[in-house]
Amino acid sequence: MGKPYRNLSYLYLDSAERQVGSRVSTAELEEAANSKVLNVDEITSPVIIESLELLFNNGLYFLRTRSKDGSEGVAVASERAAYLYPLLKQLIIPYFIGKDARDLEKLLDGVYVYESNYKLSGLALWCCISWVEASLLDMLGRIANKPIGDLLGGVIRSEVPIYVASGNRGTTPEEEIEVLQRRMAETGAKAVKFKVGGRMSKNADSLAGRSEGLIYMARREFGDDIAIHADGNGSYDPPVAIEYGKMLEEIDAFFYEEPCPFEHLEDTKEVADNLAIPLAFGEQETSMRRFRWIIDNDAAQVIQPDLQYNGGFIRNTRIARMAALKGIPVTPHISGGFGYVYVLHYASYIPNIGKFQEDKSGVKTTGFLFSPPKESKNGVIYAPKGPGLGMDVATVNALLRRALQI
């Protein structure tokens, strides 16, 4: 016991990437937040977007881009497309038609103000924009014959260690341990995450005594070599959050995720200031300025943007750059389904990526889109190496030929 929590190097996949030094100014963070990310200098001819289509097949939503010169790109949207597609089709896709895909960074700014889209700012808007961005990046990657990581800073790794999580709150501590043990056996993972609290529950537990019992049982059952993460999903006010945080410190937990409601930034900082265990925070955040506030005020020691909820790779690369200036790692939240693929690509090129990334059920449901199929094995998943998002073009095209247009 006795993990040196304030030495954050253990949170990194590559601890050498941790920057420790002088005070970083707000102006320096803002400069990082506005830095150029996309490099498509090798694509010398315009790539004019001719169409963007939302298609559905085999339980999956695909967004296919076609350019006037015949190039294509395909992204996989989340299941939220089932109810967000009117926003996507009416207020986002029309803006991109006729534009040069090489100008993607400028287009992200433009679509935000197009038809006053900023009035709708939040998860729904940025999810839709993220799917368009991923489809365009896939097309640009195919044209350049590079994985998207090489367009966004340069691929530096392919092997991504994972942690497994169940997402359960209705299980007893004993049942939850069994679920996690099965997932560890299936994947070889050396890290786990479980839920504490009742989820935005104003201090109520999901089952009486479940959280406290699970915290202590997890360390006893898993032993000292397994990294334990706990996720509050906004269950607590600061005093109760701190109480559970102290329990997690007793078992040397890896980090403590979102103890307070996601919009309660000052409460989250209060908890961070009163605990040694690192707080992970940001999965629901969609504002670059609020991310800057979180980083600038040390309200979290692990930054957790969702690559879809917060608008895609370019915005979240800028967040990682801000975090790096303060010596903070980034461990993205995964919004299910195909989201793990986006995280694999992000982890492939972000220097200050966290030590473990989440493995959800999406590997089983979408791994077949790659050749060879993606799998969780020996505690790691390998980032795709093919052009763009790296999916097998023949497999995807076969699905799209039979797809319904939404």
mmCIF file of C-alpha atoms in Angstrom:
data_model
loop_
_atom_site.group_PDB
_atom_site.id
_atom_site.type_symbol
_atom_site.label_atom_id
_atom_site.label_comp_id
_atom_site.label_asym_id
_atom_site.label_seq_id
_atom_site.Cartn_x
_atom_site.Cartn_y
_atom_site.Cartn_z
ATOM 1 C CA MET A 1 0.000 0.000 0.000
ATOM 2 C CA GLY A 2 0.995 3.628 -0.144
ATOM 3 C CA LYS A 3 0.933 4.523 -3.848
ATOM 4 C CA PRO A 4 2.524 7.975 -4.404
ATOM 5 C CA TYR A 5 -0.580 9.449 -5.981
ATOM 6 C CA ARG A 6 0.892 12.881 -6.606
ATOM 7 C CA ASN A 7 3.578 11.309 -8.780
ATOM 8 C CA LEU A 8 1.287 11.022 -11.783
ATOM 9 C CA SER A 9 3.818 9.216 -13.955
ATOM 10 C CA TYR A 10 2.202 5.862 -13.124
ATOM 11 C CA LEU A 11 -0.993 7.034 -14.883
ATOM 12 C CA TYR A 12 0.773 7.216 -18.251
ATOM 13 C CA LEU A 13 1.264 4.460 -20.786
ATOM 14 C CA ASP A 14 4.672 6.044 -21.390
ATOM 15 C CA SER A 15 5.720 7.692 -18.137
ATOM 16 C CA ALA A 16 8.532 9.537 -19.925
ATOM 17 C CA GLU A 17 5.859 11.684 -21.590
ATOM 18 C CA ARG A 18 4.884 13.309 -18.313
ATOM 19 C CA GLN A 19 5.902 16.953 -18.282
ATOM 20 C CA VAL A 20 6.762 18.446 -14.917
ATOM 21 C CA GLY A 21 7.922 21.996 -14.672
ATOM 22 C CA SER A 22 7.019 25.629 -14.320
ATOM 23 C CA ARG A 23 3.583 27.146 -14.001
ATOM 24 C CA VAL A 24 1.641 27.055 -17.268
ATOM 25 C CA SER A 25 -0.314 30.190 -18.074
ATOM 26 C CA THR A 26 -3.891 30.322 -19.282
ATOM 27 C CA ALA A 27 -2.595 31.935 -22.466
ATOM 28 C CA GLU A 28 -0.346 28.924 -23.112
ATOM 29 C CA LEU A 29 -3.273 26.568 -22.601
ATOM 30 C CA GLU A 30 -5.352 28.639 -25.002
ATOM 31 C CA GLU A 31 -2.597 28.494 -27.592
ATOM 32 C CA ALA A 32 -2.558 24.697 -27.325
ATOM 33 C CA ALA A 33 -6.352 24.645 -27.622
ATOM 34 C CA ASN A 34 -6.144 26.506 -30.919
ATOM 35 C CA SER A 35 -3.155 24.671 -32.360
ATOM 36 C CA LYS A 36 -3.138 23.151 -35.839
ATOM 37 C CA VAL A 37 -3.651 19.385 -35.809
ATOM 38 C CA LEU A 38 -4.415 18.039 -39.287
ATOM 39 C CA ASN A 39 -1.537 17.533 -41.724
ATOM 40 C CA VAL A 40 -2.637 16.714 -45.273
ATOM 41 C CA ASP A 41 0.133 18.550 -47.096
ATOM 42 C CA GLU A 42 0.805 15.471 -49.232
ATOM 43 C CA ILE A 43 -2.686 15.676 -50.716
ATOM 44 C CA THR A 44 -2.057 18.369 -53.317
ATOM 45 C CA SER A 45 -5.359 18.308 -55.217
ATOM 46 C CA PRO A 46 -8.710 19.478 -53.828
ATOM 47 C CA VAL A 47 -10.951 16.803 -52.315
ATOM 48 C CA ILE A 48 -14.403 18.253 -52.892
ATOM 49 C CA ILE A 49 -17.135 16.621 -50.830
ATOM 50 C CA GLU A 50 -19.979 15.524 -53.088
ATOM 51 C CA SER A 51 -22.157 13.530 -50.709
ATOM 52 C CA LEU A 52 -22.559 12.294 -47.136
ATOM 53 C CA GLU A 53 -25.016 9.450 -46.560
ATOM 54 C CA LEU A 54 -26.197 7.785 -43.357
ATOM 55 C CA LEU A 55 -26.726 4.049 -43.922
ATOM 56 C CA PHE A 56 -27.914 1.216 -41.671
ATOM 57 C CA ASN A 57 -27.184 -2.517 -41.759
ATOM 58 C CA ASN A 58 -26.488 -5.341 -39.322
ATOM 59 C CA GLY A 59 -27.339 -3.136 -36.344
ATOM 60 C CA LEU A 60 -24.718 -0.541 -37.343
ATOM 61 C CA TYR A 61 -24.979 3.031 -38.634
ATOM 62 C CA PHE A 62 -22.437 4.012 -41.289
ATOM 63 C CA LEU A 63 -21.672 7.496 -42.564
ATOM 64 C CA ARG A 64 -20.242 7.341 -46.083
ATOM 65 C CA THR A 65 -18.512 10.287 -47.742
ATOM 66 C CA ARG A 66 -17.886 10.539 -51.470
ATOM 67 C CA SER A 67 -15.817 13.187 -53.209
ATOM 68 C CA LYS A 68 -16.224 14.472 -56.750
ATOM 69 C CA ASP A 69 -13.088 12.617 -57.844
ATOM 70 C CA GLY A 70 -14.526 9.271 -56.665
ATOM 71 C CA SER A 71 -12.761 8.911 -53.318
ATOM 72 C CA GLU A 72 -14.716 7.434 -50.414
ATOM 73 C CA GLY A 73 -14.567 7.360 -46.640
ATOM 74 C CA VAL A 74 -16.713 5.468 -44.140
ATOM 75 C CA ALA A 75 -17.192 5.976 -40.410
ATOM 76 C CA VAL A 76 -19.339 4.058 -37.941
ATOM 77 C CA ALA A 77 -21.726 6.179 -35.899
ATOM 78 C CA SER A 78 -23.034 5.213 -32.486
ATOM 79 C CA GLU A 79 -26.540 3.955 -31.816
ATOM 80 C CA ARG A 80 -27.454 7.566 -31.000
ATOM 81 C CA ALA A 81 -27.781 8.072 -34.754
ATOM 82 C CA ALA A 82 -31.209 6.419 -34.445
ATOM 83 C CA TYR A 83 -32.587 9.643 -32.973
ATOM 84 C CA LEU A 84 -29.958 12.248 -33.918
ATOM 85 C CA TYR A 85 -30.125 11.710 -37.693
ATOM 86 C CA PRO A 86 -32.534 14.640 -38.346
ATOM 87 C CA LEU A 87 -29.982 17.024 -36.844
ATOM 88 C CA LEU A 88 -27.193 15.375 -38.842
ATOM 89 C CA LYS A 89 -29.076 15.515 -42.144
ATOM 90 C CA GLN A 90 -30.676 18.953 -41.821
ATOM 91 C CA LEU A 91 -28.068 21.091 -40.068
ATOM 92 C CA ILE A 92 -24.660 19.465 -40.465
ATOM 93 C CA ILE A 93 -24.301 17.507 -43.703
ATOM 94 C CA PRO A 94 -25.504 20.382 -45.936
ATOM 95 C CA TYR A 95 -22.696 22.616 -44.683
ATOM 96 C CA PHE A 96 -19.983 20.193 -45.801
ATOM 97 C CA ILE A 97 -21.255 19.554 -49.320
ATOM 98 C CA GLY A 98 -19.055 21.279 -51.925
ATOM 99 C CA LYS A 99 -16.268 22.007 -49.424
ATOM 100 C CA ASP A 100 -12.649 20.790 -49.672
ATOM 101 C CA ALA A 101 -12.100 18.020 -47.129
ATOM 102 C CA ARG A 102 -8.491 19.152 -46.698
ATOM 103 C CA ASP A 103 -9.898 22.225 -44.902
ATOM 104 C CA LEU A 104 -11.443 20.024 -42.196
ATOM 105 C CA GLU A 105 -10.144 22.083 -39.265
ATOM 106 C CA LYS A 106 -11.705 25.269 -40.626
ATOM 107 C CA LEU A 107 -14.884 23.374 -41.470
ATOM 108 C CA LEU A 108 -15.317 22.350 -37.827
ATOM 109 C CA ASP A 109 -15.413 26.030 -36.895
ATOM 110 C CA GLY A 110 -17.716 26.821 -39.795
ATOM 111 C CA VAL A 111 -20.327 24.152 -39.100
ATOM 112 C CA TYR A 112 -20.543 25.343 -35.499
ATOM 113 C CA VAL A 113 -21.971 28.693 -36.601
ATOM 114 C CA TYR A 114 -23.801 27.435 -39.722
ATOM 115 C CA GLU A 115 -27.558 27.956 -39.301
ATOM 116 C CA SER A 116 -26.797 29.019 -35.698
ATOM 117 C CA ASN A 117 -25.798 25.469 -34.749
ATOM 118 C CA TYR A 118 -23.995 26.885 -31.711
ATOM 119 C CA LYS A 119 -27.439 27.345 -30.147
ATOM 120 C CA LEU A 120 -27.674 23.538 -30.075
ATOM 121 C CA SER A 121 -24.202 23.028 -28.656
ATOM 122 C CA GLY A 122 -23.840 19.887 -26.584
ATOM 123 C CA LEU A 123 -23.503 16.142 -26.923
ATOM 124 C CA ALA A 124 -26.116 15.798 -29.671
ATOM 125 C CA LEU A 125 -24.490 18.359 -31.970
ATOM 126 C CA TRP A 126 -20.908 17.240 -31.422
ATOM 127 C CA CYS A 127 -21.705 13.544 -31.846
ATOM 128 C CA CYS A 128 -23.035 14.264 -35.313
ATOM 129 C CA ILE A 129 -20.034 16.423 -36.181
ATOM 130 C CA SER A 130 -17.666 13.723 -34.904
ATOM 131 C CA TRP A 131 -19.155 11.160 -37.301
ATOM 132 C CA VAL A 132 -18.696 13.504 -40.234
ATOM 133 C CA GLU A 133 -15.135 14.243 -39.168
ATOM 134 C CA ALA A 134 -14.307 10.519 -38.864
ATOM 135 C CA SER A 135 -15.749 9.803 -42.303
ATOM 136 C CA LEU A 136 -13.715 12.634 -43.850
ATOM 137 C CA LEU A 137 -10.561 11.504 -42.047
ATOM 138 C CA ASP A 138 -11.116 7.973 -43.334
ATOM 139 C CA MET A 139 -11.355 9.338 -46.874
ATOM 140 C CA LEU A 140 -8.255 11.520 -46.473
ATOM 141 C CA GLY A 141 -6.350 8.602 -44.956
ATOM 142 C CA ARG A 142 -7.269 6.372 -47.857
ATOM 143 C CA ILE A 143 -6.118 9.023 -50.325
ATOM 144 C CA ALA A 144 -2.816 9.518 -48.478
ATOM 145 C CA ASN A 145 -2.503 5.752 -47.808
ATOM 146 C CA LYS A 146 -1.942 6.455 -44.111
ATOM 147 C CA PRO A 147 -3.764 5.633 -40.876
ATOM 148 C CA ILE A 148 -5.500 8.675 -39.475
ATOM 149 C CA GLY A 149 -2.962 8.883 -36.657
ATOM 150 C CA ASP A 150 -0.349 9.873 -39.209
ATOM 151 C CA LEU A 151 -2.590 12.764 -40.314
ATOM 152 C CA LEU A 152 -3.054 13.976 -36.739
ATOM 153 C CA GLY A 153 0.447 14.072 -35.318
ATOM 154 C CA GLY A 154 2.119 10.802 -36.260
ATOM 155 C CA VAL A 155 1.638 7.223 -35.064
ATOM 156 C CA ILE A 156 3.966 6.381 -32.162
ATOM 157 C CA ARG A 157 2.471 3.099 -30.876
ATOM 158 C CA SER A 158 0.176 0.266 -31.896
ATOM 159 C CA GLU A 159 -0.250 -1.770 -28.695
ATOM 160 C CA VAL A 160 -2.914 -0.383 -26.354
ATOM 161 C CA PRO A 161 -3.356 -1.949 -22.870
ATOM 162 C CA ILE A 162 -6.953 -2.230 -21.676
ATOM 163 C CA TYR A 163 -9.061 -2.286 -18.571
ATOM 164 C CA VAL A 164 -12.381 -4.157 -18.435
ATOM 165 C CA ALA A 165 -15.626 -2.848 -16.984
ATOM 166 C CA SER A 166 -19.111 -4.263 -16.618
ATOM 167 C CA GLY A 167 -21.251 -1.138 -16.320
ATOM 168 C CA ASN A 168 -23.397 -2.882 -13.682
ATOM 169 C CA ARG A 169 -24.996 -1.250 -10.676
ATOM 170 C CA GLY A 170 -27.599 -3.861 -9.787
ATOM 171 C CA THR A 171 -25.098 -6.567 -8.852
ATOM 172 C CA THR A 172 -24.001 -7.460 -5.365
ATOM 173 C CA PRO A 173 -20.269 -7.092 -4.651
ATOM 174 C CA GLU A 174 -19.855 -10.855 -5.012
ATOM 175 C CA GLU A 175 -21.684 -10.928 -8.350
ATOM 176 C CA GLU A 176 -19.723 -7.970 -9.677
ATOM 177 C CA ILE A 177 -16.385 -9.554 -8.801
ATOM 178 C CA GLU A 178 -17.432 -12.682 -10.714
ATOM 179 C CA VAL A 179 -18.411 -10.628 -13.772
ATOM 180 C CA LEU A 180 -15.078 -8.807 -13.796
ATOM 181 C CA GLN A 181 -13.118 -12.018 -13.254
ATOM 182 C CA ARG A 182 -14.794 -13.542 -16.321
ATOM 183 C CA ARG A 183 -13.946 -10.494 -18.408
ATOM 184 C CA MET A 184 -10.353 -10.577 -17.208
ATOM 185 C CA ALA A 185 -10.114 -14.261 -18.123
ATOM 186 C CA GLU A 186 -11.533 -13.545 -21.605
ATOM 187 C CA THR A 187 -9.198 -10.640 -22.368
ATOM 188 C CA GLY A 188 -6.118 -11.049 -20.192
ATOM 189 C CA ALA A 189 -6.692 -7.549 -18.804
ATOM 190 C CA LYS A 190 -4.640 -6.434 -15.796
ATOM 191 C CA ALA A 191 -7.002 -3.623 -14.833
ATOM 192 C CA VAL A 192 -10.702 -3.341 -13.972
ATOM 193 C CA LYS A 193 -13.330 -0.672 -13.382
ATOM 194 C CA PHE A 194 -16.560 -0.907 -11.429
ATOM 195 C CA LYS A 195 -19.399 1.460 -10.631
ATOM 196 C CA VAL A 196 -19.929 3.043 -7.224
ATOM 197 C CA GLY A 197 -22.963 5.033 -6.136
ATOM 198 C CA GLY A 198 -26.347 5.098 -7.803
ATOM 199 C CA ARG A 199 -25.590 7.266 -10.902
ATOM 200 C CA MET A 200 -26.544 10.959 -10.521
ATOM 201 C CA SER A 201 -28.278 9.752 -7.344
ATOM 202 C CA LYS A 202 -27.678 12.487 -4.759
ATOM 203 C CA ASN A 203 -25.577 10.232 -2.514
ATOM 204 C CA ALA A 204 -27.841 7.167 -2.695
ATOM 205 C CA ASP A 205 -26.169 3.815 -3.341
ATOM 206 C CA SER A 206 -27.627 1.494 -5.972
ATOM 207 C CA LEU A 207 -27.940 -1.244 -3.338
ATOM 208 C CA ALA A 208 -27.493 -0.712 0.379
ATOM 209 C CA GLY A 209 -23.800 -1.089 1.256
ATOM 210 C CA ARG A 210 -22.830 -2.168 -2.258
ATOM 211 C CA SER A 211 -20.163 0.455 -2.991
ATOM 212 C CA GLU A 212 -18.226 0.171 0.248
ATOM 213 C CA GLY A 213 -18.381 -3.615 0.148
ATOM 214 C CA LEU A 214 -17.238 -3.764 -3.465
ATOM 215 C CA ILE A 215 -14.310 -1.409 -2.920
ATOM 216 C CA TYR A 216 -12.759 -3.538 -0.183
ATOM 217 C CA MET A 217 -13.715 -6.897 -1.702
ATOM 218 C CA ALA A 218 -12.141 -5.957 -5.039
ATOM 219 C CA ARG A 219 -8.667 -5.579 -3.588
ATOM 220 C CA ARG A 220 -8.971 -8.747 -1.540
ATOM 221 C CA GLU A 221 -10.130 -10.785 -4.531
ATOM 222 C CA PHE A 222 -7.960 -9.285 -7.269
ATOM 223 C CA GLY A 223 -4.749 -8.935 -5.299
ATOM 224 C CA ASP A 224 -2.200 -6.136 -5.391
ATOM 225 C CA ASP A 225 -1.158 -6.460 -9.045
ATOM 226 C CA ILE A 226 -4.482 -5.451 -10.631
ATOM 227 C CA ALA A 227 -5.207 -1.765 -11.262
ATOM 228 C CA ILE A 228 -8.633 -0.866 -9.850
ATOM 229 C CA HIS A 229 -10.660 2.053 -11.221
ATOM 230 C CA ALA A 230 -13.958 3.237 -9.698
ATOM 231 C CA ASP A 231 -16.617 5.318 -11.482
ATOM 232 C CA GLY A 232 -19.139 7.403 -9.557
ATOM 233 C CA ASN A 233 -21.100 8.746 -12.562
ATOM 234 C CA GLY A 234 -21.950 11.908 -10.651
ATOM 235 C CA SER A 235 -23.441 10.150 -7.621
ATOM 236 C CA TYR A 236 -22.091 12.305 -4.801
ATOM 237 C CA ASP A 237 -21.826 15.729 -3.264
ATOM 238 C CA PRO A 238 -18.303 16.664 -2.098
ATOM 239 C CA PRO A 239 -18.429 15.326 1.494
ATOM 240 C CA VAL A 240 -19.700 11.897 0.431
ATOM 241 C CA ALA A 241 -17.430 11.827 -2.623
ATOM 242 C CA ILE A 242 -14.448 12.463 -0.358
ATOM 243 C CA GLU A 243 -15.583 9.704 2.012
ATOM 244 C CA TYR A 244 -15.593 7.131 -0.798
ATOM 245 C CA GLY A 245 -12.384 8.567 -2.198
ATOM 246 C CA LYS A 246 -10.666 7.849 1.134
ATOM 247 C CA MET A 247 -11.822 4.234 0.877
ATOM 248 C CA LEU A 248 -10.351 4.008 -2.601
ATOM 249 C CA GLU A 249 -7.102 5.451 -1.300
ATOM 250 C CA GLU A 250 -6.997 2.693 1.317
ATOM 251 C CA ILE A 251 -6.993 0.034 -1.412
ATOM 252 C CA ASP A 252 -4.552 1.948 -3.670
ATOM 253 C CA ALA A 253 -7.100 2.364 -6.455
ATOM 254 C CA PHE A 254 -5.763 3.600 -9.792
ATOM 255 C CA PHE A 255 -8.133 6.549 -10.221
ATOM 256 C CA TYR A 256 -11.567 7.773 -9.133
ATOM 257 C CA GLU A 257 -13.873 8.797 -11.971
ATOM 258 C CA GLU A 258 -16.561 11.510 -11.985
ATOM 259 C CA PRO A 259 -17.599 11.448 -8.308
ATOM 260 C CA CYS A 260 -19.743 14.595 -8.627
ATOM 261 C CA PRO A 261 -22.322 15.537 -11.291
ATOM 262 C CA PHE A 262 -20.535 16.462 -14.505
ATOM 263 C CA GLU A 263 -21.657 20.103 -14.531
ATOM 264 C CA HIS A 264 -20.500 20.655 -10.925
ATOM 265 C CA LEU A 265 -16.989 21.798 -11.747
ATOM 266 C CA GLU A 266 -16.283 23.563 -8.457
ATOM 267 C CA ASP A 267 -17.523 20.549 -6.478
ATOM 268 C CA THR A 268 -15.218 18.299 -8.481
ATOM 269 C CA LYS A 269 -12.275 20.574 -7.742
ATOM 270 C CA GLU A 270 -13.174 20.538 -4.028
ATOM 271 C CA VAL A 271 -13.018 16.743 -4.055
ATOM 272 C CA ALA A 272 -9.724 16.754 -5.963
ATOM 273 C CA ASP A 273 -8.237 19.219 -3.476
ATOM 274 C CA ASN A 274 -9.137 16.976 -0.548
ATOM 275 C CA LEU A 275 -7.961 13.623 -1.886
ATOM 276 C CA ALA A 276 -4.639 12.119 -2.855
ATOM 277 C CA ILE A 277 -6.150 9.663 -5.357
ATOM 278 C CA PRO A 278 -6.278 11.148 -8.886
ATOM 279 C CA LEU A 279 -9.697 12.198 -10.162
ATOM 280 C CA ALA A 280 -10.693 11.365 -13.744
ATOM 281 C CA PHE A 281 -13.234 13.706 -15.284
ATOM 282 C CA GLY A 282 -14.658 15.068 -18.533
ATOM 283 C CA GLU A 283 -16.691 12.377 -20.282
ATOM 284 C CA GLN A 284 -19.794 14.583 -20.604
ATOM 285 C CA GLU A 285 -17.909 17.787 -21.389
ATOM 286 C CA THR A 286 -18.396 19.505 -24.760
ATOM 287 C CA SER A 287 -16.768 22.894 -24.162
ATOM 288 C CA MET A 288 -13.118 23.589 -24.962
ATOM 289 C CA ARG A 289 -13.149 26.457 -22.475
ATOM 290 C CA ARG A 290 -14.517 24.306 -19.663
ATOM 291 C CA PHE A 291 -11.885 21.686 -20.418
ATOM 292 C CA ARG A 292 -9.334 24.482 -20.149
ATOM 293 C CA TRP A 293 -10.789 25.471 -16.760
ATOM 294 C CA ILE A 294 -10.610 21.872 -15.500
ATOM 295 C CA ILE A 295 -6.980 21.567 -16.592
ATOM 296 C CA ASP A 296 -5.937 25.039 -15.446
ATOM 297 C CA ASN A 297 -7.478 24.560 -11.994
ATOM 298 C CA ASP A 298 -6.269 20.976 -11.436
ATOM 299 C CA ALA A 299 -9.876 19.864 -10.979
ATOM 300 C CA ALA A 300 -8.929 16.499 -12.479
ATOM 301 C CA GLN A 301 -5.657 14.619 -12.745
ATOM 302 C CA VAL A 302 -6.845 12.436 -15.637
ATOM 303 C CA ILE A 303 -8.764 14.092 -18.492
ATOM 304 C CA GLN A 304 -11.537 11.971 -20.027
ATOM 305 C CA PRO A 305 -13.050 13.461 -23.181
ATOM 306 C CA ASP A 306 -15.342 11.292 -25.262
ATOM 307 C CA LEU A 307 -14.193 11.309 -28.885
ATOM 308 C CA GLN A 308 -17.778 11.406 -30.125
ATOM 309 C CA TYR A 309 -19.499 13.485 -27.440
ATOM 310 C CA ASN A 310 -16.863 16.196 -27.811
ATOM 311 C CA GLY A 311 -16.721 16.429 -31.571
ATOM 312 C CA GLY A 312 -14.009 14.103 -32.812
ATOM 313 C CA PHE A 313 -10.261 13.716 -33.079
ATOM 314 C CA ILE A 314 -9.159 17.265 -33.798
ATOM 315 C CA ARG A 315 -10.895 18.893 -30.819
ATOM 316 C CA ASN A 316 -9.768 16.124 -28.501
ATOM 317 C CA THR A 317 -6.194 16.285 -29.743
ATOM 318 C CA ARG A 318 -6.163 19.916 -28.702
ATOM 319 C CA ILE A 319 -7.446 18.918 -25.265
ATOM 320 C CA ALA A 320 -4.630 16.379 -24.959
ATOM 321 C CA ARG A 321 -2.122 19.093 -25.829
ATOM 322 C CA MET A 322 -3.505 21.361 -23.117
ATOM 323 C CA ALA A 323 -3.368 18.519 -20.609
ATOM 324 C CA ALA A 324 0.205 17.662 -21.588
ATOM 325 C CA LEU A 325 1.339 21.177 -20.710
ATOM 326 C CA LYS A 326 0.155 20.565 -17.132
ATOM 327 C CA GLY A 327 1.562 17.036 -16.883
ATOM 328 C CA ILE A 328 -1.878 15.429 -17.061
ATOM 329 C CA PRO A 329 -2.632 12.201 -18.975
ATOM 330 C CA VAL A 330 -5.686 11.628 -21.173
ATOM 331 C CA THR A 331 -7.822 8.493 -20.939
ATOM 332 C CA PRO A 332 -10.846 8.923 -23.228
ATOM 333 C CA HIS A 333 -14.336 7.828 -22.342
ATOM 334 C CA ILE A 334 -15.830 5.293 -24.757
ATOM 335 C CA SER A 335 -19.433 5.734 -25.881
ATOM 336 C CA GLY A 336 -19.950 2.058 -26.715
ATOM 337 C CA GLY A 337 -20.109 0.233 -30.034
ATOM 338 C CA PHE A 338 -17.391 1.281 -32.465
ATOM 339 C CA GLY A 339 -16.052 3.868 -30.014
ATOM 340 C CA TYR A 340 -13.146 1.647 -28.974
ATOM 341 C CA VAL A 341 -11.742 1.909 -32.525
ATOM 342 C CA TYR A 342 -11.650 5.681 -32.278
ATOM 343 C CA VAL A 343 -9.883 5.374 -28.926
ATOM 344 C CA LEU A 344 -7.319 2.947 -30.413
ATOM 345 C CA HIS A 345 -6.466 5.454 -33.136
ATOM 346 C CA TYR A 346 -6.322 8.309 -30.614
ATOM 347 C CA ALA A 347 -4.031 6.283 -28.354
ATOM 348 C CA SER A 348 -1.793 5.512 -31.332
ATOM 349 C CA TYR A 349 -0.620 9.118 -31.693
ATOM 350 C CA ILE A 350 -1.317 10.988 -28.425
ATOM 351 C CA PRO A 351 1.956 11.137 -26.416
ATOM 352 C CA ASN A 352 0.322 11.637 -22.996
ATOM 353 C CA ILE A 353 -2.203 8.821 -23.325
ATOM 354 C CA GLY A 354 -3.204 7.046 -20.124
ATOM 355 C CA LYS A 355 -1.893 3.621 -19.168
ATOM 356 C CA PHE A 356 -5.148 1.694 -19.764
ATOM 357 C CA GLN A 357 -8.035 2.245 -22.184
ATOM 358 C CA GLU A 358 -11.509 0.812 -21.703
ATOM 359 C CA ASP A 359 -12.567 -2.393 -23.437
ATOM 360 C CA LYS A 360 -16.314 -2.552 -23.955
ATOM 361 C CA SER A 361 -18.432 -5.069 -25.862
ATOM 362 C CA GLY A 362 -17.857 -3.263 -29.159
ATOM 363 C CA VAL A 363 -14.854 -5.472 -29.918
ATOM 364 C CA LYS A 364 -17.178 -8.464 -30.183
ATOM 365 C CA THR A 365 -19.776 -6.658 -32.302
ATOM 366 C CA THR A 366 -17.581 -4.680 -34.703
ATOM 367 C CA GLY A 367 -14.211 -6.448 -34.698
ATOM 368 C CA PHE A 368 -15.232 -8.273 -37.887
ATOM 369 C CA LEU A 369 -14.964 -5.000 -39.823
ATOM 370 C CA PHE A 370 -11.170 -5.410 -39.755
ATOM 371 C CA SER A 371 -8.845 -7.971 -41.295
ATOM 372 C CA PRO A 372 -7.745 -9.740 -39.212
ATOM 373 C CA PRO A 373 -10.695 -9.157 -36.875
ATOM 374 C CA LYS A 374 -10.021 -7.032 -33.807
ATOM 375 C CA GLU A 375 -9.775 -8.864 -30.496
ATOM 376 C CA SER A 376 -8.846 -8.266 -26.876
ATOM 377 C CA LYS A 377 -5.975 -10.611 -26.064
ATOM 378 C CA ASN A 378 -3.241 -10.695 -23.433
ATOM 379 C CA GLY A 379 -4.576 -7.460 -21.995
ATOM 380 C CA VAL A 380 -4.111 -5.395 -25.168
ATOM 381 C CA ILE A 381 -5.828 -4.420 -28.408
ATOM 382 C CA TYR A 382 -3.778 -3.346 -31.412
ATOM 383 C CA ALA A 383 -4.599 -0.112 -33.196
ATOM 384 C CA PRO A 384 -5.579 -0.501 -36.859
ATOM 385 C CA LYS A 385 -2.663 0.044 -39.246
ATOM 386 C CA GLY A 386 -4.469 0.312 -42.574
ATOM 387 C CA PRO A 387 -5.304 3.563 -44.385
ATOM 388 C CA GLY A 388 -7.845 5.850 -42.759
ATOM 389 C CA LEU A 389 -9.759 4.080 -40.003
ATOM 390 C CA GLY A 390 -8.231 0.819 -41.218
ATOM 391 C CA MET A 391 -11.425 -1.158 -41.801
ATOM 392 C CA ASP A 392 -11.468 -3.909 -44.403
ATOM 393 C CA VAL A 393 -12.892 -2.143 -47.461
ATOM 394 C CA ALA A 394 -14.407 -5.279 -49.008
ATOM 395 C CA THR A 395 -16.219 -6.208 -45.791
ATOM 396 C CA VAL A 396 -17.583 -2.692 -45.329
ATOM 397 C CA ASN A 397 -18.640 -2.335 -48.971
ATOM 398 C CA ALA A 398 -20.512 -5.635 -48.809
ATOM 399 C CA LEU A 399 -22.491 -4.319 -45.848
ATOM 400 C CA LEU A 400 -23.161 -0.977 -47.506
ATOM 401 C CA ARG A 401 -24.466 -2.580 -50.708
ATOM 402 C CA ARG A 402 -27.293 -4.069 -48.630
ATOM 403 C CA ALA A 403 -27.732 -1.083 -46.315
ATOM 404 C CA LEU A 404 -30.810 1.083 -45.936
ATOM 405 C CA GLN A 405 -30.388 4.823 -46.378
ATOM 406 C CA ILE A 406 -31.592 6.755 -43.341
#
